[in-house]
Amino acid sequence: MHIVVCIKQVPDAKDVRLDPETNTLAREGVESIMNPYDRHALEEAVALKEEHGGTVTVITMGPPQAEEVLRESIACGADQALLVSDRAFAGADTWATSYTLAKAIQTLGKVDLTLCGKQAIDGDTAQVGPGIACRLGVPFVTCVQKTRQSSTESIIVERMMDDGFDVVQVPFPALLTVVKDINEPRVASLKGKMKAKKATIPTLSAADIQAEPQNLGLTGSPTQVVRVFSPEARGDRTVFTGTVEEQVDQLVRQLKDHF
Amino acid sequence: MEYFLTEEQQMIVDTAREITNEKIIPVRAELDEKNEFPREILKDIAKADLFSIFVPEEYGGFGGGCFDIALALEELARGCVGVATSFAASALGIYPVLIAGSEELKQKYLPSIATGEKFAAFGLTEANAGSDASGIQTTAVLDGDEWVLNGTKQWITNGGEAQIYTIIALTDPQKGARGASIFVVEDGDPGFSYGKKEDKMGIRSSSTRELILKDCRIPKERMVGRKGTGFITVMKTLDISRPGIAALGVGLAQGALDEAVIYAKQRVQFGKPIVSFQAVQHILADMAIQLEAARALVYSAARHIANNPKNMSKASSMCKVFATDMAMKVTTDAVQVLGGYGYMKEYPVEKMMRDAKILQIYEGTNQIQRNVVGQELNKEYS
């Protein structure tokens, strides 16, 4: 069974700021981490491999330093990793990113299952997973919260919904995006860390994945960011004190006064 | 301070730190409250390969020594000494096999210890054999191709949870300590059962239980080392394991210092954070000074012992006494810094202070350790 996991390196959400000049994310001095949802996708892939055998391949599209999250993935149980990196990919939106990752996955031969995090915590679009599935022409299930049963042919999962969950069976090849409830990611093992340190991580360029240049990077991105801004901080807060009853009274009085 | 760890040692520290932060700290209060054995955390520790640290490479381990395991124990104890003790007890339990066991026993037991699939436990203490370990009464008699063991072991860490037990028994009772031998008893062996489970002041997530051997029959090959050499192996086992207990003290004290400083910076009295008061600063400073001194001694002793020197007892005992007395003092001071809040179970220092006490008692009381240092000095100067 060949499982591919798509990983993104993102700025640590504990410290996200916008550059007021350029309206883009201020990345300088901000620590980069593996997108937290992707850690859960990786854990699910490794768990499925442990159950059914096979290979877990991790890919990321990003600048050369994104190799760090690939090594981290190997330490956590992935067998191999590929860095999809080329200057031509810069400025890609979710459309161009899905195209690029799908082209990269198509170079890997037979792939049974592709796993992605539900979304990346920097863009929060949740579009890339489904985008890849559409490009690959495989069925997809988003927001998977639990694997109920799996084989090397298909998988039965719970898809998180606003009012509960759906139980969905999907045949392979398929793509799933996962939420954090799906599992508890393991801590990278000592042997994994040793392996990660020594691993050779190949880089795939635009030419290697036989991509059409007009579909890549900024050129291939229909999305235009007109303005990015931080919402203005509102200072008008009141903290109620006293017993719960007193606090409720104060709140009700204020609401009445206001409306 | 920089302690010049190798890349591999730093990896051990980082891995244990992740386990502590992600898996231990969030549940430690609950495990303590419920007296619950940390099975899931030990599985996480196993998956992270930490059980392989002390097993030689030829048996599937990492091939680390006394210092490597001390580094892991320090980090785990920063989160919870109960969990760290359960982990350490597996190492202690298998050391006799590592030190004196036959190739066959090593092949049989070490690989599953390295993967964490099985835990070990060390069965020395009895009701009448604590500080005076030579007072053991458990016996082993050869009957054909089997040893028959009889006796009761007391306060055995990992009792009832481990699958592999190293049991010290008299094969020649007339000879006293020189008539002791070590045996491997497995969970499920005929005549082997578990007795009372202790309800303890601290390290409550660890399992402490009686082992009952009643005509327990095991194959002849399960004797560890030669007949009558049990005590020599026990002493060597404890010499190697004690820096690990010292490391538990260092980690615990680090956890307490972290809590105390963070609290002192947040807690406002008389209009200022209490960390700005010299009376509080001096307590914190003394905690940090003693902690760093203990860490330096433990690391030096563990590195010394890892090189397998001829005489390791003095260094081993010295670091155990110093670091665990320090841990008792530092955790008590941490409670003092937190004041009334420190005494409440909502804050972790209350548990830390309870956990610290056992470190001065188990694996040889600190009084016995001072005896060892004193006796060694007497020999050195003769």
XYZ file of C-alpha atoms in Angstrom:
641
model
C 0.000 0.000 0.000
C 1.478 3.340 -1.047
C 0.329 6.337 0.986
C 1.325 9.902 0.145
C 1.093 12.650 2.735
C 1.133 16.312 1.720
C 2.829 18.483 4.305
C 3.221 22.235 4.585
C 5.741 24.229 6.551
C 3.974 27.146 8.218
C 4.912 29.950 10.601
C 4.224 29.027 14.224
C 0.742 30.351 14.964
C 1.831 31.464 18.410
C 3.564 34.402 16.746
C 1.760 35.575 13.614
C 2.176 39.193 12.555
C 1.563 41.061 9.321
C 4.151 43.302 7.766
C 2.343 46.692 7.702
C 4.333 47.799 4.646
C 3.726 44.830 2.356
C 0.544 43.382 3.914
C 2.068 39.916 3.826
C 2.929 37.562 6.698
C 6.004 38.726 8.559
C 8.106 35.568 8.419
C 11.357 37.012 9.645
C 12.342 35.733 13.053
C 9.201 33.566 13.220
C 9.794 29.888 13.868
C 8.552 27.513 11.181
C 6.714 24.339 12.115
C 4.936 21.478 10.408
C 1.313 22.485 9.848
C -0.390 20.920 12.911
C -3.177 19.224 10.884
C -0.523 17.613 8.683
C 1.043 15.950 11.745
C -2.248 14.124 12.198
C -2.359 13.140 8.491
C 1.162 11.749 8.812
C 0.308 9.822 11.985
C -2.724 8.270 10.266
C -0.573 7.269 7.287
C 2.060 5.666 9.511
C -0.619 3.849 11.517
C -2.205 2.507 8.291
C 1.228 1.381 7.084
C 1.832 -0.394 10.396
C -1.487 -2.198 9.965
C -1.358 -3.087 6.271
C 2.303 -2.754 5.301
C 3.553 -0.551 2.487
C 5.282 2.774 2.076
C 4.614 6.303 3.269
C 5.928 9.078 1.019
C 5.810 12.658 2.229
C 5.870 15.604 -0.142
C 5.947 19.315 0.377
C 5.976 22.245 -1.990
C 8.073 25.055 -0.654
C 11.431 26.783 -0.464
C 14.599 24.733 0.241
C 14.241 25.195 4.023
C 10.958 23.241 3.883
C 13.245 20.194 3.885
C 13.160 20.511 7.705
C 9.539 19.336 7.916
C 10.322 16.457 5.561
C 13.117 15.254 7.859
C 10.753 15.612 10.795
C 8.249 13.434 8.896
C 10.857 10.721 8.358
C 11.650 10.866 12.093
C 7.947 10.303 12.759
C 7.757 7.197 10.564
C 7.628 8.220 6.883
C 9.766 6.072 4.582
C 10.756 8.674 2.028
C 10.300 12.342 1.306
C 10.325 14.628 -1.717
C 10.787 18.371 -1.829
C 8.886 20.019 -4.664
C 10.781 23.259 -5.090
C 11.349 25.691 -7.919
C 11.390 29.475 -8.180
C 8.562 29.087 -10.701
C 6.257 27.891 -7.864
C 6.581 31.149 -5.880
C 3.362 33.041 -5.196
C 1.116 30.054 -5.895
C -2.467 30.206 -4.616
C -4.493 27.094 -3.778
C -5.298 26.472 -7.449
C -1.653 26.509 -8.583
C -0.512 24.637 -5.461
C -3.049 21.837 -6.035
C -1.912 21.582 -9.657
C 1.758 21.422 -8.666
C 1.285 18.844 -5.910
C -0.957 16.687 -8.132
C 1.702 16.717 -10.873
C 4.321 15.733 -8.293
C 2.150 12.871 -6.982
C 1.681 11.605 -10.542
C 5.453 11.044 -10.791
C 5.306 8.586 -7.868
C 3.699 5.671 -9.717
C 0.856 3.803 -8.044
C -0.571 5.711 -5.086
C -3.413 4.145 -3.112
C -4.182 6.912 -0.683
C -3.245 10.577 -0.349
C -3.656 12.230 3.042
C -3.686 15.947 3.799
C -4.377 18.036 6.849
C -7.804 19.700 6.714
C -6.154 23.058 6.115
C -2.933 24.961 6.731
C -2.989 27.274 9.718
C -1.450 30.173 7.767
C -3.955 30.374 4.875
C -6.887 28.471 6.448
C -8.448 27.804 3.015
C -8.960 23.994 3.214
C -8.903 23.977 -0.604
C -5.629 22.284 -1.478
C -6.638 18.744 -0.446
C -9.843 18.688 -2.535
C -7.955 20.545 -5.298
C -5.346 17.795 -5.526
C -8.067 15.104 -5.599
C -9.836 16.848 -8.497
C -6.576 17.168 -10.430
C -5.803 13.505 -9.795
C -9.365 12.485 -10.629
C -9.821 10.491 -7.399
C -12.662 10.614 -4.844
C -12.050 12.582 -1.667
C -13.465 12.890 1.832
C -12.744 16.032 3.845
C -12.639 16.587 7.620
C -12.108 12.933 8.511
C -12.283 12.515 12.299
C -11.897 8.741 12.554
C -10.856 5.700 10.554
C -13.414 3.007 11.299
C -12.081 0.204 9.180
C -9.447 -0.049 6.502
C -8.078 -2.542 4.004
C -5.663 -2.271 1.118
C -8.638 -1.715 -1.189
C -10.789 0.866 0.597
C -11.393 2.720 3.810
C -14.435 3.512 5.966
C -14.179 6.857 7.736
C -16.200 9.309 9.771
C -16.540 12.750 8.188
C -17.050 15.493 10.749
C -20.204 17.551 10.149
C -21.683 20.517 12.046
C -24.361 18.311 13.597
C -22.542 14.970 13.989
C -20.732 12.891 11.424
C -21.233 10.908 8.209
C -19.861 7.405 7.760
C -18.296 7.162 4.315
C -16.680 4.250 2.514
C -14.305 5.222 -0.259
C -12.398 2.894 -2.614
C -8.717 3.488 -3.398
C -7.196 5.463 -4.978
C -8.618 8.256 -2.861
C -7.710 11.379 -0.925
C -8.658 12.248 2.653
C -8.210 15.450 4.612
C -8.091 14.958 8.365
C -8.967 16.932 11.496
C -7.092 16.798 14.782
C -9.540 14.430 16.482
C -8.442 11.558 14.245
C -5.417 10.524 16.349
C -2.679 11.499 18.788
C 0.521 12.031 16.809
C 3.529 10.142 18.164
C 6.742 11.712 19.329
C 9.528 11.151 16.783
C 11.614 8.118 17.736
C 15.379 8.008 18.264
C 15.809 5.588 15.360
C 13.573 7.800 13.222
C 15.663 10.846 14.069
C 18.848 8.972 13.141
C 17.274 7.918 9.851
C 16.035 11.445 9.196
C 19.480 12.890 9.764
C 21.015 10.596 7.145
C 18.142 10.604 4.630
C 18.675 11.948 1.131
C 15.764 14.133 0.118
C 15.405 14.569 -3.651
C 14.123 17.865 -5.037
C 11.605 17.916 -7.861
C 11.646 20.992 -10.109
C 8.924 22.266 -12.461
C 10.638 20.341 -15.271
C 10.822 17.125 -13.199
C 7.061 17.071 -12.685
C 6.390 18.040 -16.318
C 4.290 21.029 -15.299
C 2.865 23.580 -17.730
C 4.608 26.875 -16.836
C 1.408 28.922 -17.219
C -0.232 26.902 -14.400
C 2.518 27.575 -11.866
C 3.214 30.146 -9.183
C 1.842 33.655 -9.403
C 1.143 33.273 -13.149
C -1.034 30.227 -12.594
C -2.914 31.758 -9.644
C -6.342 33.284 -10.299
C -6.566 34.546 -6.701
C -5.579 38.163 -6.192
C -5.030 39.449 -2.688
C -6.365 43.005 -2.769
C -5.717 43.930 0.819
C -4.609 42.128 3.966
C -5.148 43.735 7.313
C -5.416 43.030 11.010
C -8.857 43.832 12.399
C -8.721 46.888 14.602
C -8.380 46.016 18.258
C -11.469 46.994 20.220
C -10.693 48.389 23.632
C -14.209 48.724 25.003
C -14.413 45.729 27.310
C -16.120 45.408 30.648
C -15.236 42.758 33.187
C -18.082 41.868 35.525
C -17.302 40.921 39.099
C -19.231 39.565 42.039
C -21.260 36.366 42.342
C -22.555 34.631 39.222
C -26.043 36.061 39.897
C -24.653 39.586 40.246
C -22.628 39.203 37.064
C -25.668 37.968 35.127
C -27.702 40.917 36.441
C -25.046 43.348 35.292
C -24.863 41.720 31.869
C -28.640 41.774 31.373
C -28.803 45.418 32.457
C -26.081 46.386 29.983
C -27.756 44.501 27.145
C -31.067 46.220 27.883
C -29.389 49.631 27.952
C -27.612 48.907 24.687
C -30.544 47.698 22.654
C 25.113 25.640 31.404
C 26.783 23.858 28.510
C 27.451 20.209 29.263
C 28.861 19.275 25.836
C 26.389 16.559 24.957
C 26.940 14.569 21.772
C 24.427 14.886 18.969
C 22.903 11.522 19.977
C 22.619 12.591 23.616
C 20.913 15.826 22.588
C 18.492 13.695 20.555
C 17.682 11.660 23.686
C 17.055 14.855 25.667
C 14.847 16.339 22.937
C 12.828 13.142 22.547
C 12.267 12.743 26.290
C 11.366 16.441 26.515
C 8.682 16.059 23.846
C 7.240 13.039 25.655
C 7.194 14.992 28.906
C 5.588 18.110 27.470
C 3.076 16.403 25.183
C 2.221 13.150 26.939
C 3.108 13.382 30.654
C 2.410 16.914 31.934
C -1.199 17.044 30.647
C -2.188 13.878 32.593
C 0.160 13.695 35.592
C -2.276 15.132 38.140
C -4.977 12.680 37.066
C -2.630 9.668 37.224
C -1.521 10.769 40.693
C -5.083 11.242 41.878
C -6.263 7.891 40.531
C -3.166 5.901 41.499
C -3.114 4.796 37.847
C -0.259 3.038 36.067
C 0.820 5.088 33.006
C 0.417 2.333 30.390
C -0.328 4.670 27.482
C 2.603 6.954 28.245
C 4.947 3.960 28.486
C 3.710 2.919 25.038
C 4.579 6.393 23.756
C 7.992 6.129 25.408
C 8.449 2.735 23.731
C 7.443 4.075 20.302
C 10.000 6.847 20.738
C 12.681 4.127 21.321
C 13.624 5.378 24.786
C 13.507 1.837 26.221
C 16.254 0.918 23.786
C 18.730 3.438 25.226
C 20.213 1.041 27.782
C 20.177 -2.101 25.626
C 23.305 -2.973 23.567
C 23.025 -2.618 19.805
C 23.396 -6.362 19.161
C 20.097 -6.925 20.993
C 18.215 -4.212 19.133
C 19.106 -1.348 21.430
C 20.755 2.041 21.167
C 23.841 0.913 23.061
C 23.844 3.819 25.481
C 25.321 3.891 28.954
C 24.588 5.200 32.407
C 24.835 8.850 31.299
C 22.475 8.460 28.330
C 19.730 6.963 30.456
C 20.273 9.605 33.148
C 19.584 12.287 30.528
C 16.295 10.636 29.567
C 15.297 10.146 33.212
C 16.005 13.768 34.077
C 13.646 15.013 31.368
C 10.894 12.502 32.191
C 11.104 13.337 35.910
C 10.623 17.017 35.134
C 7.113 15.923 34.172
C 6.401 13.142 36.669
C 8.665 11.052 38.886
C 6.008 8.332 39.027
C 6.140 7.814 35.265
C 9.921 8.169 35.205
C 10.240 5.593 37.999
C 8.141 3.067 36.069
C 10.454 3.581 33.101
C 13.622 3.415 35.221
C 12.465 0.242 36.978
C 12.495 -1.631 33.682
C 16.165 -0.735 33.259
C 16.922 -1.699 36.862
C 15.115 -4.994 36.414
C 17.070 -6.007 33.342
C 20.537 -4.755 34.438
C 21.381 -8.055 36.201
C 20.816 -9.892 32.893
C 22.931 -7.310 31.074
C 25.703 -7.507 33.650
C 25.862 -11.224 34.387
C 23.327 -13.062 32.229
C 24.159 -15.834 29.782
C 24.066 -15.143 26.055
C 20.893 -17.224 25.916
C 19.139 -15.082 28.541
C 20.257 -11.883 26.827
C 18.945 -13.108 23.475
C 15.697 -14.127 25.088
C 14.901 -10.992 27.087
C 16.781 -7.939 25.848
C 15.119 -7.412 22.450
C 11.600 -7.191 23.914
C 12.843 -4.829 26.649
C 14.455 -2.617 23.985
C 11.198 -2.283 22.065
C 9.236 -1.639 25.248
C 6.995 -4.578 24.406
C 7.870 -5.984 27.844
C 8.797 -4.308 31.123
C 11.143 -5.622 33.776
C 11.215 -5.315 37.568
C 13.885 -5.871 40.210
C 12.989 -8.082 43.160
C 15.393 -7.610 46.045
C 13.570 -6.006 48.996
C 11.716 -8.122 51.550
C 9.915 -7.363 54.807
C 13.095 -8.037 56.781
C 15.621 -7.072 54.128
C 15.706 -3.378 53.306
C 18.876 -1.457 54.096
C 20.334 -4.778 55.218
C 19.818 -6.553 51.932
C 21.710 -9.586 53.186
C 18.709 -10.391 55.367
C 16.703 -11.851 52.503
C 14.836 -15.068 53.214
C 13.585 -16.073 49.765
C 15.146 -19.388 48.797
C 15.813 -21.283 45.589
C 16.354 -25.040 45.581
C 17.343 -27.073 42.529
C 14.965 -29.945 41.805
C 16.004 -31.852 38.704
C 16.080 -29.380 35.847
C 14.115 -26.735 37.705
C 14.686 -24.181 40.439
C 11.962 -23.999 43.048
C 11.586 -20.532 44.590
C 9.830 -19.688 47.848
C 9.446 -16.307 49.539
C 7.782 -12.901 49.351
C 9.273 -9.777 47.835
C 7.979 -6.423 49.038
C 7.527 -2.935 47.501
C 8.547 -4.055 44.035
C 8.289 -1.259 41.474
C 6.433 -2.399 38.324
C 5.094 -5.377 40.307
C 2.068 -6.797 38.504
C 2.821 -4.690 35.415
C 6.177 -6.145 34.336
C 6.518 -9.425 32.453
C 10.131 -10.098 33.446
C 11.338 -10.164 37.065
C 14.875 -10.552 38.358
C 14.572 -12.172 41.763
C 17.335 -12.433 44.340
C 17.117 -15.652 46.378
C 19.362 -17.686 48.636
C 20.727 -20.823 47.010
C 22.958 -21.505 49.984
C 21.302 -19.983 53.092
C 24.176 -20.886 55.415
C 26.537 -18.635 53.496
C 24.332 -15.523 53.917
C 25.047 -12.862 51.296
C 27.556 -15.141 49.574
C 24.877 -17.713 49.106
C 22.582 -15.502 47.015
C 21.828 -15.963 43.326
C 19.631 -14.154 40.797
C 16.827 -15.716 38.738
C 14.528 -14.546 35.994
C 10.887 -15.190 36.835
C 8.261 -14.488 34.208
C 4.707 -13.296 34.636
C 2.573 -16.454 34.516
C 5.211 -18.860 35.854
C 3.590 -21.556 38.021
C 3.595 -20.554 41.702
C 4.248 -16.886 40.970
C 1.593 -14.343 41.940
C 1.111 -10.748 43.048
C 0.101 -9.606 46.506
C -0.753 -6.289 48.101
C -0.670 -3.171 45.956
C 0.663 -0.243 47.968
C -1.102 3.096 48.421
C 1.748 5.606 48.497
C 2.445 9.204 49.500
C 4.021 10.042 46.151
C 4.991 8.529 42.777
C 1.423 7.277 42.822
C 1.260 6.474 39.119
C 3.972 3.843 39.593
C 2.969 0.359 40.655
C 4.467 -0.909 43.927
C 3.478 -4.431 44.789
C 4.296 -7.658 46.614
C 5.609 -10.631 44.639
C 4.673 -14.017 46.030
C 6.730 -17.083 45.147
C 5.122 -20.275 46.354
C 6.866 -23.360 45.027
C 7.482 -21.300 41.909
C 9.186 -23.586 39.377
C 11.405 -22.166 36.650
C 13.850 -23.818 34.210
C 17.428 -24.259 35.392
C 18.700 -21.933 32.659
C 16.963 -18.938 34.219
C 19.726 -18.428 36.794
C 21.530 -15.144 36.052
C 25.304 -15.596 36.319
C 26.983 -18.226 38.466
C 25.505 -19.620 41.658
C 26.409 -17.542 44.719
C 27.386 -14.433 42.759
C 23.997 -12.759 43.203
C 25.117 -10.131 45.637
C 28.067 -8.983 43.571
C 25.693 -8.507 40.624
C 23.160 -6.696 42.822
C 25.799 -4.253 44.052
C 27.017 -3.577 40.527
C 23.424 -3.143 39.322
C 22.760 -0.545 41.998
C 26.052 1.264 41.333
C 24.986 1.693 37.708
C 21.362 2.541 38.423
C 21.812 5.088 41.242
C 22.917 7.971 38.989
C 19.535 7.449 37.322
C 17.790 8.086 40.643
C 20.002 11.138 41.109
C 18.902 12.297 37.642
C 15.264 11.923 38.714
C 16.085 14.357 41.530
C 17.623 16.841 39.095
C 14.660 16.671 36.715
C 12.112 16.947 39.515
C 13.895 19.961 40.986
C 14.060 21.591 37.556
C 10.298 21.176 37.217
C 9.784 22.713 40.667
C 12.132 25.629 39.948
C 10.324 26.326 36.651
C 6.975 26.426 38.435
C 8.295 28.627 41.239
C 9.899 31.231 38.972
C 6.891 31.421 36.621
C 4.574 31.846 39.608
C 6.787 34.449 41.282
C 6.741 36.547 38.115
C 2.940 36.444 37.923
C 1.906 36.704 41.551
C 1.386 40.308 42.636
C 1.475 41.332 46.306
C 2.061 44.813 47.737
C 1.592 46.068 44.192
C 4.533 44.185 42.687
C 5.283 40.725 41.315
C 6.751 38.789 44.241
C 9.834 37.929 42.155
C 10.926 41.542 42.690
C 11.267 40.963 46.433
C 14.733 39.978 47.572
C 13.336 37.487 50.097
C 11.777 35.531 47.222
C 14.722 36.041 44.876
C 17.078 34.511 47.430
C 14.952 31.401 47.769
C 14.838 31.019 43.971
C 18.576 31.701 43.681
C 19.418 29.036 46.261
C 17.157 26.571 44.462
C 18.908 27.252 41.146
C 22.417 27.100 42.659
C 21.828 23.767 44.371
C 20.114 22.340 41.302
C 22.971 23.239 38.978
C 25.567 21.893 41.424
C 23.649 18.612 41.615
C 23.326 18.393 37.849
C 27.076 18.901 37.422
C 27.822 16.162 39.964
C 25.294 13.726 38.490
C 26.591 14.225 34.955
C 30.206 13.789 36.081
C 29.404 10.664 38.094
C 27.277 9.158 35.300
C 30.003 9.820 32.713
C 32.586 8.283 35.086
C 30.446 5.179 35.627
C 29.611 4.864 31.914
C 33.331 4.196 31.339
C 33.048 1.140 33.581
C 35.789 2.054 36.067
C 36.952 -0.389 38.717
C 35.533 1.657 41.561
C 32.205 3.296 40.921
C 30.419 2.979 44.277
C 31.582 6.247 45.797
C 30.678 8.409 42.798
C 27.359 6.598 42.463
C 26.418 7.090 46.122
C 27.658 10.678 46.267
C 25.530 11.842 43.366
C 22.458 9.952 44.625
C 22.655 11.583 48.072
C 23.385 15.069 46.865
C 20.812 15.243 44.067
C 17.958 13.656 45.994
C 18.507 15.696 49.189
C 18.603 18.714 46.868
C 15.325 17.661 45.229
C 13.618 17.403 48.637
C 14.815 20.879 49.583
C 14.068 22.508 46.226
C 10.547 21.070 45.957
C 9.825 22.143 49.571
C 11.061 25.655 48.740
C 8.917 25.702 45.603
C 5.845 25.055 47.752
C 7.004 27.921 50.002
C 7.314 30.321 47.060
C 3.788 29.461 45.915
C 2.556 29.871 49.492
C -1.033 28.749 50.064
C -1.458 27.941 46.382
C 1.594 25.693 46.540
C -0.107 23.597 49.214
C -3.151 23.003 47.007
C -3.478 20.150 44.530
C -4.413 22.615 41.776
C -0.741 23.514 41.469
C 1.849 20.863 40.583
C 4.431 21.644 43.281
C 2.382 19.896 45.975
C 2.765 16.602 44.067
C 6.412 17.346 43.375
C 7.152 17.688 47.084
C 5.400 14.375 47.822
C 7.243 12.682 44.952
C 10.626 13.975 46.135
C 10.577 12.074 49.428
C 10.923 8.608 47.945
C 14.133 9.621 46.158
C 15.862 9.879 49.538
C 14.627 6.408 50.444
C 14.571 3.973 47.517
C 17.511 2.285 45.791
C 19.363 2.590 49.102
C 18.476 5.230 51.684
C 20.638 8.327 51.732
C 22.002 7.162 55.089
C 23.205 3.907 53.507
C 24.751 5.943 50.660
C 26.693 7.985 53.206
C 27.890 4.712 54.740
C 29.214 3.712 51.316
C 31.031 7.019 50.849
C 32.451 6.781 54.375
C 33.652 3.207 53.886
C 35.276 4.107 50.579
C 37.071 7.045 52.202
C 38.285 4.748 54.962
C 39.712 2.382 52.321
C 41.283 5.177 50.270
C 43.166 6.609 53.209
C 44.376 3.316 54.667
